[in-house]
mmCIF file of C-alpha atoms in Angstrom:
data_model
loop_
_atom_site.group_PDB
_atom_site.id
_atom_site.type_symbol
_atom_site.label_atom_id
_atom_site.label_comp_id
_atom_site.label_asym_id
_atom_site.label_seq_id
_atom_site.Cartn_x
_atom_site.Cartn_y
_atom_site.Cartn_z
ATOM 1 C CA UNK A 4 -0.156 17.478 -23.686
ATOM 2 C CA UNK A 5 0.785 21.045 -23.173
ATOM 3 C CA UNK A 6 4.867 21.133 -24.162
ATOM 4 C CA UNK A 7 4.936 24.216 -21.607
ATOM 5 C CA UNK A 8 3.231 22.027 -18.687
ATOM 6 C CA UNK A 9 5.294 19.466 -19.481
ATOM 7 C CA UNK A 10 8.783 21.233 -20.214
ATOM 8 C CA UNK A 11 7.633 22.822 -16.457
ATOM 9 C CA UNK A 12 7.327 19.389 -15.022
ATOM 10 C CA UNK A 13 10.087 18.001 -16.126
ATOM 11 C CA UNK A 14 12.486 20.800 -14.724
ATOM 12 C CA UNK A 15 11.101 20.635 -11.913
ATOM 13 C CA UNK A 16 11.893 17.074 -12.026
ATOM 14 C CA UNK A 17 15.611 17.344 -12.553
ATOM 15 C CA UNK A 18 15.792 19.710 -10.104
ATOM 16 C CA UNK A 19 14.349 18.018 -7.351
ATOM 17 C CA UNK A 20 16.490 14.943 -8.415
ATOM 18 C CA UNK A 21 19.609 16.948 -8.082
ATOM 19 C CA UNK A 22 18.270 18.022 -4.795
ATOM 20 C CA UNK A 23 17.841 14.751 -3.486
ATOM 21 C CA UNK A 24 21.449 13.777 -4.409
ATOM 22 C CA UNK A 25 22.663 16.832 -3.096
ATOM 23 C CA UNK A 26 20.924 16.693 0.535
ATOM 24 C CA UNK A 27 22.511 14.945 3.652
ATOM 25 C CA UNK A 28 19.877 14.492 6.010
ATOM 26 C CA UNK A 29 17.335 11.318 5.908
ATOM 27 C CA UNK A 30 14.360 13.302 6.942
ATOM 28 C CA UNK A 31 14.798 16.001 4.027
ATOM 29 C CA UNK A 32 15.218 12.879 1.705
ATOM 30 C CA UNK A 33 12.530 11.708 2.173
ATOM 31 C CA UNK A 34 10.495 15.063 2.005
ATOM 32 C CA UNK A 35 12.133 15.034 -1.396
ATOM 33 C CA UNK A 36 10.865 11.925 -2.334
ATOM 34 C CA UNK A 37 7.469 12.397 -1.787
ATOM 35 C CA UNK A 38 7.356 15.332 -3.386
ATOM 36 C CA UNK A 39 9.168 14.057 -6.706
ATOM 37 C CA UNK A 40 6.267 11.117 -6.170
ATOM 38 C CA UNK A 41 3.775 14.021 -6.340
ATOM 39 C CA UNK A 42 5.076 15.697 -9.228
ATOM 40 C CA UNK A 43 5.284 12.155 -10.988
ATOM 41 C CA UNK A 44 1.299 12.210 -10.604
ATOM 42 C CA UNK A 45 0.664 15.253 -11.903
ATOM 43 C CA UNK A 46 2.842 14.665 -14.683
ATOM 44 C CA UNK A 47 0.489 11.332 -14.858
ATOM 45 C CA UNK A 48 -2.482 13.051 -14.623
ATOM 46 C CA UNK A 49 -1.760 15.721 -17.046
ATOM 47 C CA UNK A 50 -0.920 12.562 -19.781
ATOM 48 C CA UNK A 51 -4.451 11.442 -18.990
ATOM 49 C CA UNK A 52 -3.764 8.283 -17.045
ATOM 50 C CA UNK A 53 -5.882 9.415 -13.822
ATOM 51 C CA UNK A 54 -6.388 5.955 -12.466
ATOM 52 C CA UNK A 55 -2.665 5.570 -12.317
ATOM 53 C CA UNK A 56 -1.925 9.045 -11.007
ATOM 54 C CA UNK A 57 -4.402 8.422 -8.358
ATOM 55 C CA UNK A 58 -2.332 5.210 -7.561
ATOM 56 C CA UNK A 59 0.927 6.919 -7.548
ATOM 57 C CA UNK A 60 -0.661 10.071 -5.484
ATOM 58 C CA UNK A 61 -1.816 7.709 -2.654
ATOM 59 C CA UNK A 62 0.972 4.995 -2.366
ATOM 60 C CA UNK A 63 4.033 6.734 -3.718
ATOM 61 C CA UNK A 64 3.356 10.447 -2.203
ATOM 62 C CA UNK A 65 1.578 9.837 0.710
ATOM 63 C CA UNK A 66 1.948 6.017 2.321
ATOM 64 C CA UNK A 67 5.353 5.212 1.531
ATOM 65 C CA UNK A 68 6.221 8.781 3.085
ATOM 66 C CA UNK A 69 4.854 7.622 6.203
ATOM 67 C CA UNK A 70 6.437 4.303 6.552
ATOM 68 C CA UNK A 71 10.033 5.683 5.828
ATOM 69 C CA UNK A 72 9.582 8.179 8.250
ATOM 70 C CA UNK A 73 8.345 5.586 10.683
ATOM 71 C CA UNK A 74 11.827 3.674 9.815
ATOM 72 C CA UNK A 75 13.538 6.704 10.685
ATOM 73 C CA UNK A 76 12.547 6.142 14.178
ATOM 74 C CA UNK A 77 14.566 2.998 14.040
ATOM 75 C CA UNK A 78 17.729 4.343 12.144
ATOM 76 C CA UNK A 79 20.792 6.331 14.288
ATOM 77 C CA UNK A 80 21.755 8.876 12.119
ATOM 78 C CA UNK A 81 25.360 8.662 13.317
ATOM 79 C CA UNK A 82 25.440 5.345 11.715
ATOM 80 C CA UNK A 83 24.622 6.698 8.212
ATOM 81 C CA UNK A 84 28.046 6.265 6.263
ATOM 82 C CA UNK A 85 29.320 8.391 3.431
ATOM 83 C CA UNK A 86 30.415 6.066 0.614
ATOM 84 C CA UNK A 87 34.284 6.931 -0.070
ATOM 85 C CA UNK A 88 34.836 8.474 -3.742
ATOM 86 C CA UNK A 89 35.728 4.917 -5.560
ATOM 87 C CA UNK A 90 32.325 3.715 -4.563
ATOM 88 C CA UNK A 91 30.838 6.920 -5.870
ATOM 89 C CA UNK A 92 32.754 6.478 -9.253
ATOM 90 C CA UNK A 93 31.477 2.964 -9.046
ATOM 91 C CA UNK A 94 27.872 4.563 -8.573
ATOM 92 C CA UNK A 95 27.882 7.111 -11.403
ATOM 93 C CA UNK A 96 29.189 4.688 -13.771
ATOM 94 C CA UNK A 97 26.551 2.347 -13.060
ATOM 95 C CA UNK A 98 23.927 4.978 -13.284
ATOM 96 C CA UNK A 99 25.759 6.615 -16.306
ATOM 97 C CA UNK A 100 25.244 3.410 -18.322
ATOM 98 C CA UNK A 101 21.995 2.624 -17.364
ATOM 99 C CA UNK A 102 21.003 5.925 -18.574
ATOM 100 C CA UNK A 103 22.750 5.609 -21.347
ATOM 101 C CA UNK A 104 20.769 2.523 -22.306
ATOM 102 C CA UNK A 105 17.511 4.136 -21.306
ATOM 103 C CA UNK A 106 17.750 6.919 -23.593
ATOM 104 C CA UNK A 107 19.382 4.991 -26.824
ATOM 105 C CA UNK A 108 16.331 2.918 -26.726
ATOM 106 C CA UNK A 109 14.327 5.928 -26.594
ATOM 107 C CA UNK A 110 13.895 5.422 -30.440
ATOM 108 C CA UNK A 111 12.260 2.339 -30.252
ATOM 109 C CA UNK A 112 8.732 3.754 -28.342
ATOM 110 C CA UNK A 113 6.227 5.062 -30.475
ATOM 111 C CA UNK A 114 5.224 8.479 -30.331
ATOM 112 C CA UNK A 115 2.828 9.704 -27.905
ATOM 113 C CA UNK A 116 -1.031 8.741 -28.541
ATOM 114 C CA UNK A 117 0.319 7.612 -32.070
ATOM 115 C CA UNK A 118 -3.492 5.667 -32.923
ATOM 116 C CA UNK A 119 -1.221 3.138 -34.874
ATOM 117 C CA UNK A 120 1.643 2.228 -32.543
ATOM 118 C CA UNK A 121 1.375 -1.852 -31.307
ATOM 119 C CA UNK A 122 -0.183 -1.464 -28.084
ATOM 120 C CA UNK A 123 -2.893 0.582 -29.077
ATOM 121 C CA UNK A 124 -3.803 -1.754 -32.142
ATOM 122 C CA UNK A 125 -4.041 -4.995 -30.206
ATOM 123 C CA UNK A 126 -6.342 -5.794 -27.291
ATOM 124 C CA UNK A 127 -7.401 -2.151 -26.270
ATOM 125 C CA UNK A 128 -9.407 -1.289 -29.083
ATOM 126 C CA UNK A 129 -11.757 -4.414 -27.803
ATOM 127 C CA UNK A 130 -11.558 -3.703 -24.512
ATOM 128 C CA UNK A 131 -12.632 0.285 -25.051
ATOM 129 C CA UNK A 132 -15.506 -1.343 -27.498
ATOM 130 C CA UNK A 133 -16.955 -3.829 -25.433
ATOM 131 C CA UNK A 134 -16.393 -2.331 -22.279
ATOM 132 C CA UNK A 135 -19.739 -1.281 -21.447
ATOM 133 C CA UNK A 136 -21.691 -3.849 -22.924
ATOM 134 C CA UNK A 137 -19.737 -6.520 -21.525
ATOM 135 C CA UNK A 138 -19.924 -5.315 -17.982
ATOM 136 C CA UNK A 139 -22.040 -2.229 -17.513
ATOM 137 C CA UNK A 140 -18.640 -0.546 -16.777
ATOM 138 C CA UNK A 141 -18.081 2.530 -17.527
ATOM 139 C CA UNK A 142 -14.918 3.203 -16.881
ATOM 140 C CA UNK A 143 -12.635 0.694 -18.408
ATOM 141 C CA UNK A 144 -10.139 0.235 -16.409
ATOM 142 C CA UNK A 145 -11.768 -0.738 -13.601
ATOM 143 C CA UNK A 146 -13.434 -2.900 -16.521
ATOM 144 C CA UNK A 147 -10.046 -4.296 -17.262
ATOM 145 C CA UNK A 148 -8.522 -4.552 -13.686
ATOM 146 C CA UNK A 149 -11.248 -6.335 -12.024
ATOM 147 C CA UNK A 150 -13.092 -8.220 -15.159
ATOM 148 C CA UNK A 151 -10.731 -9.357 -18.575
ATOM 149 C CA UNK A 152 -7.649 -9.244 -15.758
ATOM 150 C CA UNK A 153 -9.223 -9.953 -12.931
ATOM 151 C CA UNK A 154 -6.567 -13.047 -12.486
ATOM 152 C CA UNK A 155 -3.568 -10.481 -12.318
ATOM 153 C CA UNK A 156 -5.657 -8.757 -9.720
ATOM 154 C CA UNK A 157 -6.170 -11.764 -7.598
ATOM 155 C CA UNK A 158 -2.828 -12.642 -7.855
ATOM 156 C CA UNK A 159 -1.291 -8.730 -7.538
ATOM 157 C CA UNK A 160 -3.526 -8.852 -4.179
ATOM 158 C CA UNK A 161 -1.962 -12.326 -2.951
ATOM 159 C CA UNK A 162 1.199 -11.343 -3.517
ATOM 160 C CA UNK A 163 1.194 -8.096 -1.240
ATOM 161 C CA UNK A 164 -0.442 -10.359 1.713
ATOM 162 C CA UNK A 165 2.795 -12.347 0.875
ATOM 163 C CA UNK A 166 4.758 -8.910 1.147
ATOM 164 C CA UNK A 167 2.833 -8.427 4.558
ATOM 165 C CA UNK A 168 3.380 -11.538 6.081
ATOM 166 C CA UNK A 169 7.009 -11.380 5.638
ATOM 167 C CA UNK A 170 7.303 -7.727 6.890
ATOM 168 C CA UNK A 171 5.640 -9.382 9.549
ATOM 169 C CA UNK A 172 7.600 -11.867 10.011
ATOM 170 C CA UNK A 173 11.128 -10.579 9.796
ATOM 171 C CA UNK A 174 9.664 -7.066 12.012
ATOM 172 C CA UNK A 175 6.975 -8.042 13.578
ATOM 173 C CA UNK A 176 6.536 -8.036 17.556
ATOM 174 C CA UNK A 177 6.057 -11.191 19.334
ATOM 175 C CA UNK A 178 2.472 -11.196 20.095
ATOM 176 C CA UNK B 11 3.783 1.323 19.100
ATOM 177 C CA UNK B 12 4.459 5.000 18.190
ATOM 178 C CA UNK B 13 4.042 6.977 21.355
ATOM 179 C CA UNK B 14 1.070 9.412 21.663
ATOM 180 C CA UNK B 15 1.750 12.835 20.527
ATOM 181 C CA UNK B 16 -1.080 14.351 22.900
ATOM 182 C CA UNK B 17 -2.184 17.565 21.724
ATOM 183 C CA UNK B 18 -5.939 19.388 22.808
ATOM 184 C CA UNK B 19 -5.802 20.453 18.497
ATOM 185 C CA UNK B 20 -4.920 16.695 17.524
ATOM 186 C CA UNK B 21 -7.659 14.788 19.688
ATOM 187 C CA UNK B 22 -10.096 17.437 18.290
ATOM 188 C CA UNK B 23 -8.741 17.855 15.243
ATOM 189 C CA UNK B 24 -8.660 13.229 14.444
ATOM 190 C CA UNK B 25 -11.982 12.766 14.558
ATOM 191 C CA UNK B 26 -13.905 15.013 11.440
ATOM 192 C CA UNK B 27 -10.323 14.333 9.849
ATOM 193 C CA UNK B 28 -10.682 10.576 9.993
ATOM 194 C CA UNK B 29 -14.468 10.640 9.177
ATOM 195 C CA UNK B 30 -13.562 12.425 5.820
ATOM 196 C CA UNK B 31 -10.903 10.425 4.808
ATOM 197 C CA UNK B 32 -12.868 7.403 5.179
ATOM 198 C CA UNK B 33 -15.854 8.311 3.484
ATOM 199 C CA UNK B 34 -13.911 9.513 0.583
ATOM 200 C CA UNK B 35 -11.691 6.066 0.523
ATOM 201 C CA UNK B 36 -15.760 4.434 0.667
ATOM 202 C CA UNK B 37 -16.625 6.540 -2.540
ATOM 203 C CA UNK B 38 -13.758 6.245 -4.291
ATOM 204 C CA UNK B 39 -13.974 2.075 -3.861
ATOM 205 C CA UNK B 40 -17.661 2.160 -4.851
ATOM 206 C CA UNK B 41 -17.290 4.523 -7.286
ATOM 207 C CA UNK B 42 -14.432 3.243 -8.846
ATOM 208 C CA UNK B 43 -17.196 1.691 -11.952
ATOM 209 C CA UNK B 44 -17.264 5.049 -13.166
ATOM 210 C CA UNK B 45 -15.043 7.138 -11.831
ATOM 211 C CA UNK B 46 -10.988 6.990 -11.401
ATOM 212 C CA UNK B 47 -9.916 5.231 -8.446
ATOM 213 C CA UNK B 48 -11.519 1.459 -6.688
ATOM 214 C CA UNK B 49 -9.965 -0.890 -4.615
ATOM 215 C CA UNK B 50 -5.933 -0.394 -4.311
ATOM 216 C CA UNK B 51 -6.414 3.411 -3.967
ATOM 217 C CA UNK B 52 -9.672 3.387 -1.547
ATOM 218 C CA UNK B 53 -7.767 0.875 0.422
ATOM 219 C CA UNK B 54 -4.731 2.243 0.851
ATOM 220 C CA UNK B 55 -7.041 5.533 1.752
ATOM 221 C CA UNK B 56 -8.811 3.644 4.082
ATOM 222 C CA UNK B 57 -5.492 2.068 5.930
ATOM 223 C CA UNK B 58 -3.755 5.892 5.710
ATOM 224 C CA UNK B 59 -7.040 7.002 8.352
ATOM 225 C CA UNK B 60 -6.486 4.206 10.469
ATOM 226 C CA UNK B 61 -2.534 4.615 10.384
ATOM 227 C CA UNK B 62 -3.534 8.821 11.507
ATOM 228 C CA UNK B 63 -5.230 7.187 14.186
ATOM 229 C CA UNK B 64 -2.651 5.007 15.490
ATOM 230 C CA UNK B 65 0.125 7.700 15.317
ATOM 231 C CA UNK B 66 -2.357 9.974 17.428
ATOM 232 C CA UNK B 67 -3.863 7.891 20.119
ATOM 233 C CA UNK B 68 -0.611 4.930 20.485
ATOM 234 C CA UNK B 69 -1.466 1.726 21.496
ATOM 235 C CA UNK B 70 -4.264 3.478 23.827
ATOM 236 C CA UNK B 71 -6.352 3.344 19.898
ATOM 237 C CA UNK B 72 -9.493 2.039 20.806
ATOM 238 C CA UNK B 73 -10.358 -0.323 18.010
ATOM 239 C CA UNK B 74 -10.045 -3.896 17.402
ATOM 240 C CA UNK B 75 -8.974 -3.632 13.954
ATOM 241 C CA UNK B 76 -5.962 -1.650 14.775
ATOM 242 C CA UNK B 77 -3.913 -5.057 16.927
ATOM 243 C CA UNK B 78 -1.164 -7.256 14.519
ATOM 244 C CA UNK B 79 -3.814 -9.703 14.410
ATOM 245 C CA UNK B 80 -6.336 -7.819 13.628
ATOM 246 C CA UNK B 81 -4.804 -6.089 10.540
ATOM 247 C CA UNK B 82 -3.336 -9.222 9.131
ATOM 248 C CA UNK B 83 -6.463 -11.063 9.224
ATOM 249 C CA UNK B 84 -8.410 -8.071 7.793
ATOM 250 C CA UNK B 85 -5.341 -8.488 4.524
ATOM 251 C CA UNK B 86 -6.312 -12.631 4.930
ATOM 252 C CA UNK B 87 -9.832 -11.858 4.652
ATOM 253 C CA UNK B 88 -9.981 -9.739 1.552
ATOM 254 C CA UNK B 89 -7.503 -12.125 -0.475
ATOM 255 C CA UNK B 90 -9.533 -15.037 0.915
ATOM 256 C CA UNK B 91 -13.266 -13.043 -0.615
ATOM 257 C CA UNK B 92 -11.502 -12.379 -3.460
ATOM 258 C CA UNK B 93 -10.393 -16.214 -3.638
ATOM 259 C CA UNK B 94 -13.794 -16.914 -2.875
ATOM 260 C CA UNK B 95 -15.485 -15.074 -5.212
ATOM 261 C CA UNK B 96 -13.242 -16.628 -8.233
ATOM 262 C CA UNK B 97 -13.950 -19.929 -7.281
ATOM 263 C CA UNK B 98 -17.905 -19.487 -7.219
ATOM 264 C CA UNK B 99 -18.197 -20.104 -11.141
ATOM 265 C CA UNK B 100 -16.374 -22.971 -11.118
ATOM 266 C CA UNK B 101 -19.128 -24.879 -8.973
ATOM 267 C CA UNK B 102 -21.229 -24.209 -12.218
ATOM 268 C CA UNK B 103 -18.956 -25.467 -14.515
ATOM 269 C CA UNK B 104 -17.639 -22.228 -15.698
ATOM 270 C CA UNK B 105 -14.137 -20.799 -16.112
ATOM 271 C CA UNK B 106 -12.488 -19.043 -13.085
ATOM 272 C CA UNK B 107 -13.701 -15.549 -12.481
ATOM 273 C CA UNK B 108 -16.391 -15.771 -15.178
ATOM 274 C CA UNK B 109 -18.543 -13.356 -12.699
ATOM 275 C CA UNK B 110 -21.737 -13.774 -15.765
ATOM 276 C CA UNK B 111 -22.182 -17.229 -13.948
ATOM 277 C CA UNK B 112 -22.564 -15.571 -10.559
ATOM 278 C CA UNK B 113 -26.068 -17.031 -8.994
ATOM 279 C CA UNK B 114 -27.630 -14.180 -9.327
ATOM 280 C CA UNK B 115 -31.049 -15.371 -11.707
ATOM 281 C CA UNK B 116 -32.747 -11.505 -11.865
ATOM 282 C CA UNK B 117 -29.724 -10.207 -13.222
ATOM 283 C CA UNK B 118 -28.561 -9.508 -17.020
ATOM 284 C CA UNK B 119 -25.112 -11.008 -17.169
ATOM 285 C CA UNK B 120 -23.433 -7.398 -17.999
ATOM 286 C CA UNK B 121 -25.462 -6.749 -14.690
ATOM 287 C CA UNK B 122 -24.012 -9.789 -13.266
ATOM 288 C CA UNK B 123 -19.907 -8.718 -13.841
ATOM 289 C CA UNK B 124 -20.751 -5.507 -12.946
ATOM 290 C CA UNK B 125 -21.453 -6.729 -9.140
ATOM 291 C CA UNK B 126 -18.515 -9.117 -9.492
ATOM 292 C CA UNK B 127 -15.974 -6.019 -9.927
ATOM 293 C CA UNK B 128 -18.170 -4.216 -6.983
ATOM 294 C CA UNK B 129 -16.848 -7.500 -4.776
ATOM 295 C CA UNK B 130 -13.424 -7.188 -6.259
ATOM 296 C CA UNK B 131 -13.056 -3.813 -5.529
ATOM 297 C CA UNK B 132 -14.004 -4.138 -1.720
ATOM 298 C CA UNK B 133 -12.033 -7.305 -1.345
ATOM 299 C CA UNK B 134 -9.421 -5.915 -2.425
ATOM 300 C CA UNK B 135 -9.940 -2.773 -0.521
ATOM 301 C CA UNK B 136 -9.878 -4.856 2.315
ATOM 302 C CA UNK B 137 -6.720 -6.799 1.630
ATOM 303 C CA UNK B 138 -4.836 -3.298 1.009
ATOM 304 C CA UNK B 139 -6.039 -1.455 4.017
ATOM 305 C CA UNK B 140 -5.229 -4.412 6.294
ATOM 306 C CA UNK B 141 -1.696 -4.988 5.011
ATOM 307 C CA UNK B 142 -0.756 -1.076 5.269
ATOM 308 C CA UNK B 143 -1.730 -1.134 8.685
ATOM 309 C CA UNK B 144 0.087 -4.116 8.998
ATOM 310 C CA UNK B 145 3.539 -3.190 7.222
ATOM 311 C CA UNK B 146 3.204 0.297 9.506
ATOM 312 C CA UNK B 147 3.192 -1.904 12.657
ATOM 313 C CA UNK B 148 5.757 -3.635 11.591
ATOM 314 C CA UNK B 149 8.019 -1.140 10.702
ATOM 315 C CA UNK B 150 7.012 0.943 13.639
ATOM 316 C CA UNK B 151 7.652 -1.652 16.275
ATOM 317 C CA UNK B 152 8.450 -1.495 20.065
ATOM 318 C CA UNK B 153 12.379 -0.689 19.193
ATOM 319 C CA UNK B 154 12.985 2.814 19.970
ATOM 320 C CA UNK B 155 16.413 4.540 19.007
ATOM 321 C CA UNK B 156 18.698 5.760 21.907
ATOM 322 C CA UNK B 157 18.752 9.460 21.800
#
């Protein structure tokens, strides 16, 4: 990856994350969020995972965007509450140490592309081999998603009817 | 339902903008064998065109599709296919989801998987569009706030 792209993205990042702290109103939030989602798949795409920049692109940038704004409709904003400041102390903390966590295990990944980190030595190198052959596939992970995982797939699909049927359920009108 | 925003540029503008958005949520589910992209993303494509329509036209949408029911058994039907579909090699003594023992006879079984993840990809397409539509009626609901 280009360090510049990247150095540029990640700014950008922090910025828009101290934006999003900083702003008041729910509508702006939001905004906010959908562009940090955006930026999140570019910064996907430019690491070469296209399938799951696509992903994040469509659901995190565009459709979730859509149906928080729709449950804006629903929400007063006089009844939006200001936390006091021990909450907020309680808040940073939390987030503080989290953080902190996040970054000291920062040692542990392997470096970026590194050809003999764990996950690259174990399944994938069969999976990019036999790929084609196996299902006349070329891109893999569609390969992968729908073929050698296909049972996560069913599964990942059944479980976000579940999601559904209880928005449904708990939302829903009476039909 | 969300209320009609009624507009001469919207009504003229829905119709080419829903046609594209569609065909490209088609392509990128049938292309998604060789290019990024296939089911989750062309569905949620697909349910993001029906959800312009609905916020457009209200509950005047002409479309069968576009009712609680029909949305939630369009999500039913593509998790059902899919259920279907893993089930099929099991009649034939098979393991679940092996899509090589797919009755297809003319087929090479490389051939065979590679139709399997074609009916993957829609069902799943189908499932996704249906339950966006379905989480957006939900969420967007008869309550309206008090101005």
């Amino acid at each position: 990856m280009n360090p510049y792209i990247g150095g540029l993205l990640s700014v950008m990042l922090v910025a828009l994350g101290i934006a999003l702290i900083r702003v008041r109103d729910l509508f702006a939030t939001m905004a906010l969020l959908s562009a940090f989602s955006g930026l999140i798949a570019v910064l996907l795409a430019v690491l070469g995972a296209v399938d799951v920049a696509f992903t994040e692109a469509v659901v995190g940038a565009s459709i979730s965007t859509v149906l928080l704004m729709t449950l804006l409709r629903r929400i007063d904003p006089r009844e939006v509450v200001r936390q006091g400041p021990l909450a907020r102390a309680a808040a940073l903390a939390g987030v503080g140490a989290i953080g902190f966590v996040l970054l000291w295990g920062i040692d542990a990944l392997p470096p970026f592309g590194d050809p003999q980190s764990a996950p690259t030595r174990h399944v994938a190198p069969a999976y990019i081999e036999r790929a084609l052959q196996d299902t006349a596939t070329p891109n893999v992970v569609t390969a992968v998603l729908a073929d050698y995982r296909s049972f996560d797939t069913l599964i990942e699909t059944t479980v976000i009817l579940t999601a559904a049927m209880a928005c449904i359920l708990l939302l829903g009108r009476k039909p | 339902m969300t209320a009609p925003f009624d507009s001469l540029m919207l009504r003229v503008l829905l119709g080419p903008l829903v046609a594209c958005l569609q065909i490209f949520a088609l392509y990128v589910v049938f292309h998604g064998h060789t290019s990024p992209g296939g089911g989750f993303q062309g569905g949620v494509l697909l349910g993001a065109s029906m959800i312009l329509m609905m916020l457009v036209h209200g509950r005047a949408t002409p479309s069968l599709m576009l009712s609680q029911r029909g949305s939630a058994a369009l999500a039913a039907a593509g998790v059902l296919a899919y259920a279907t579909l893993a089930a099929i090699p099991l009649l034939a003594g098979r393991p679940m989801l092996d899509y090589a023992a797919l009755p297809l006879p003319s087929l090479e079984p490389a051939q065979r998987r590679w139709v399997g993840i074609l009916i993957v990809e829609a069902s799943v397409a189908l499932a996704v569009a249906g339950v966006m539509v379905s989480l957006f009626q939900s969420l967007a609901g008869d309550k309206e706030v008090s101005p």
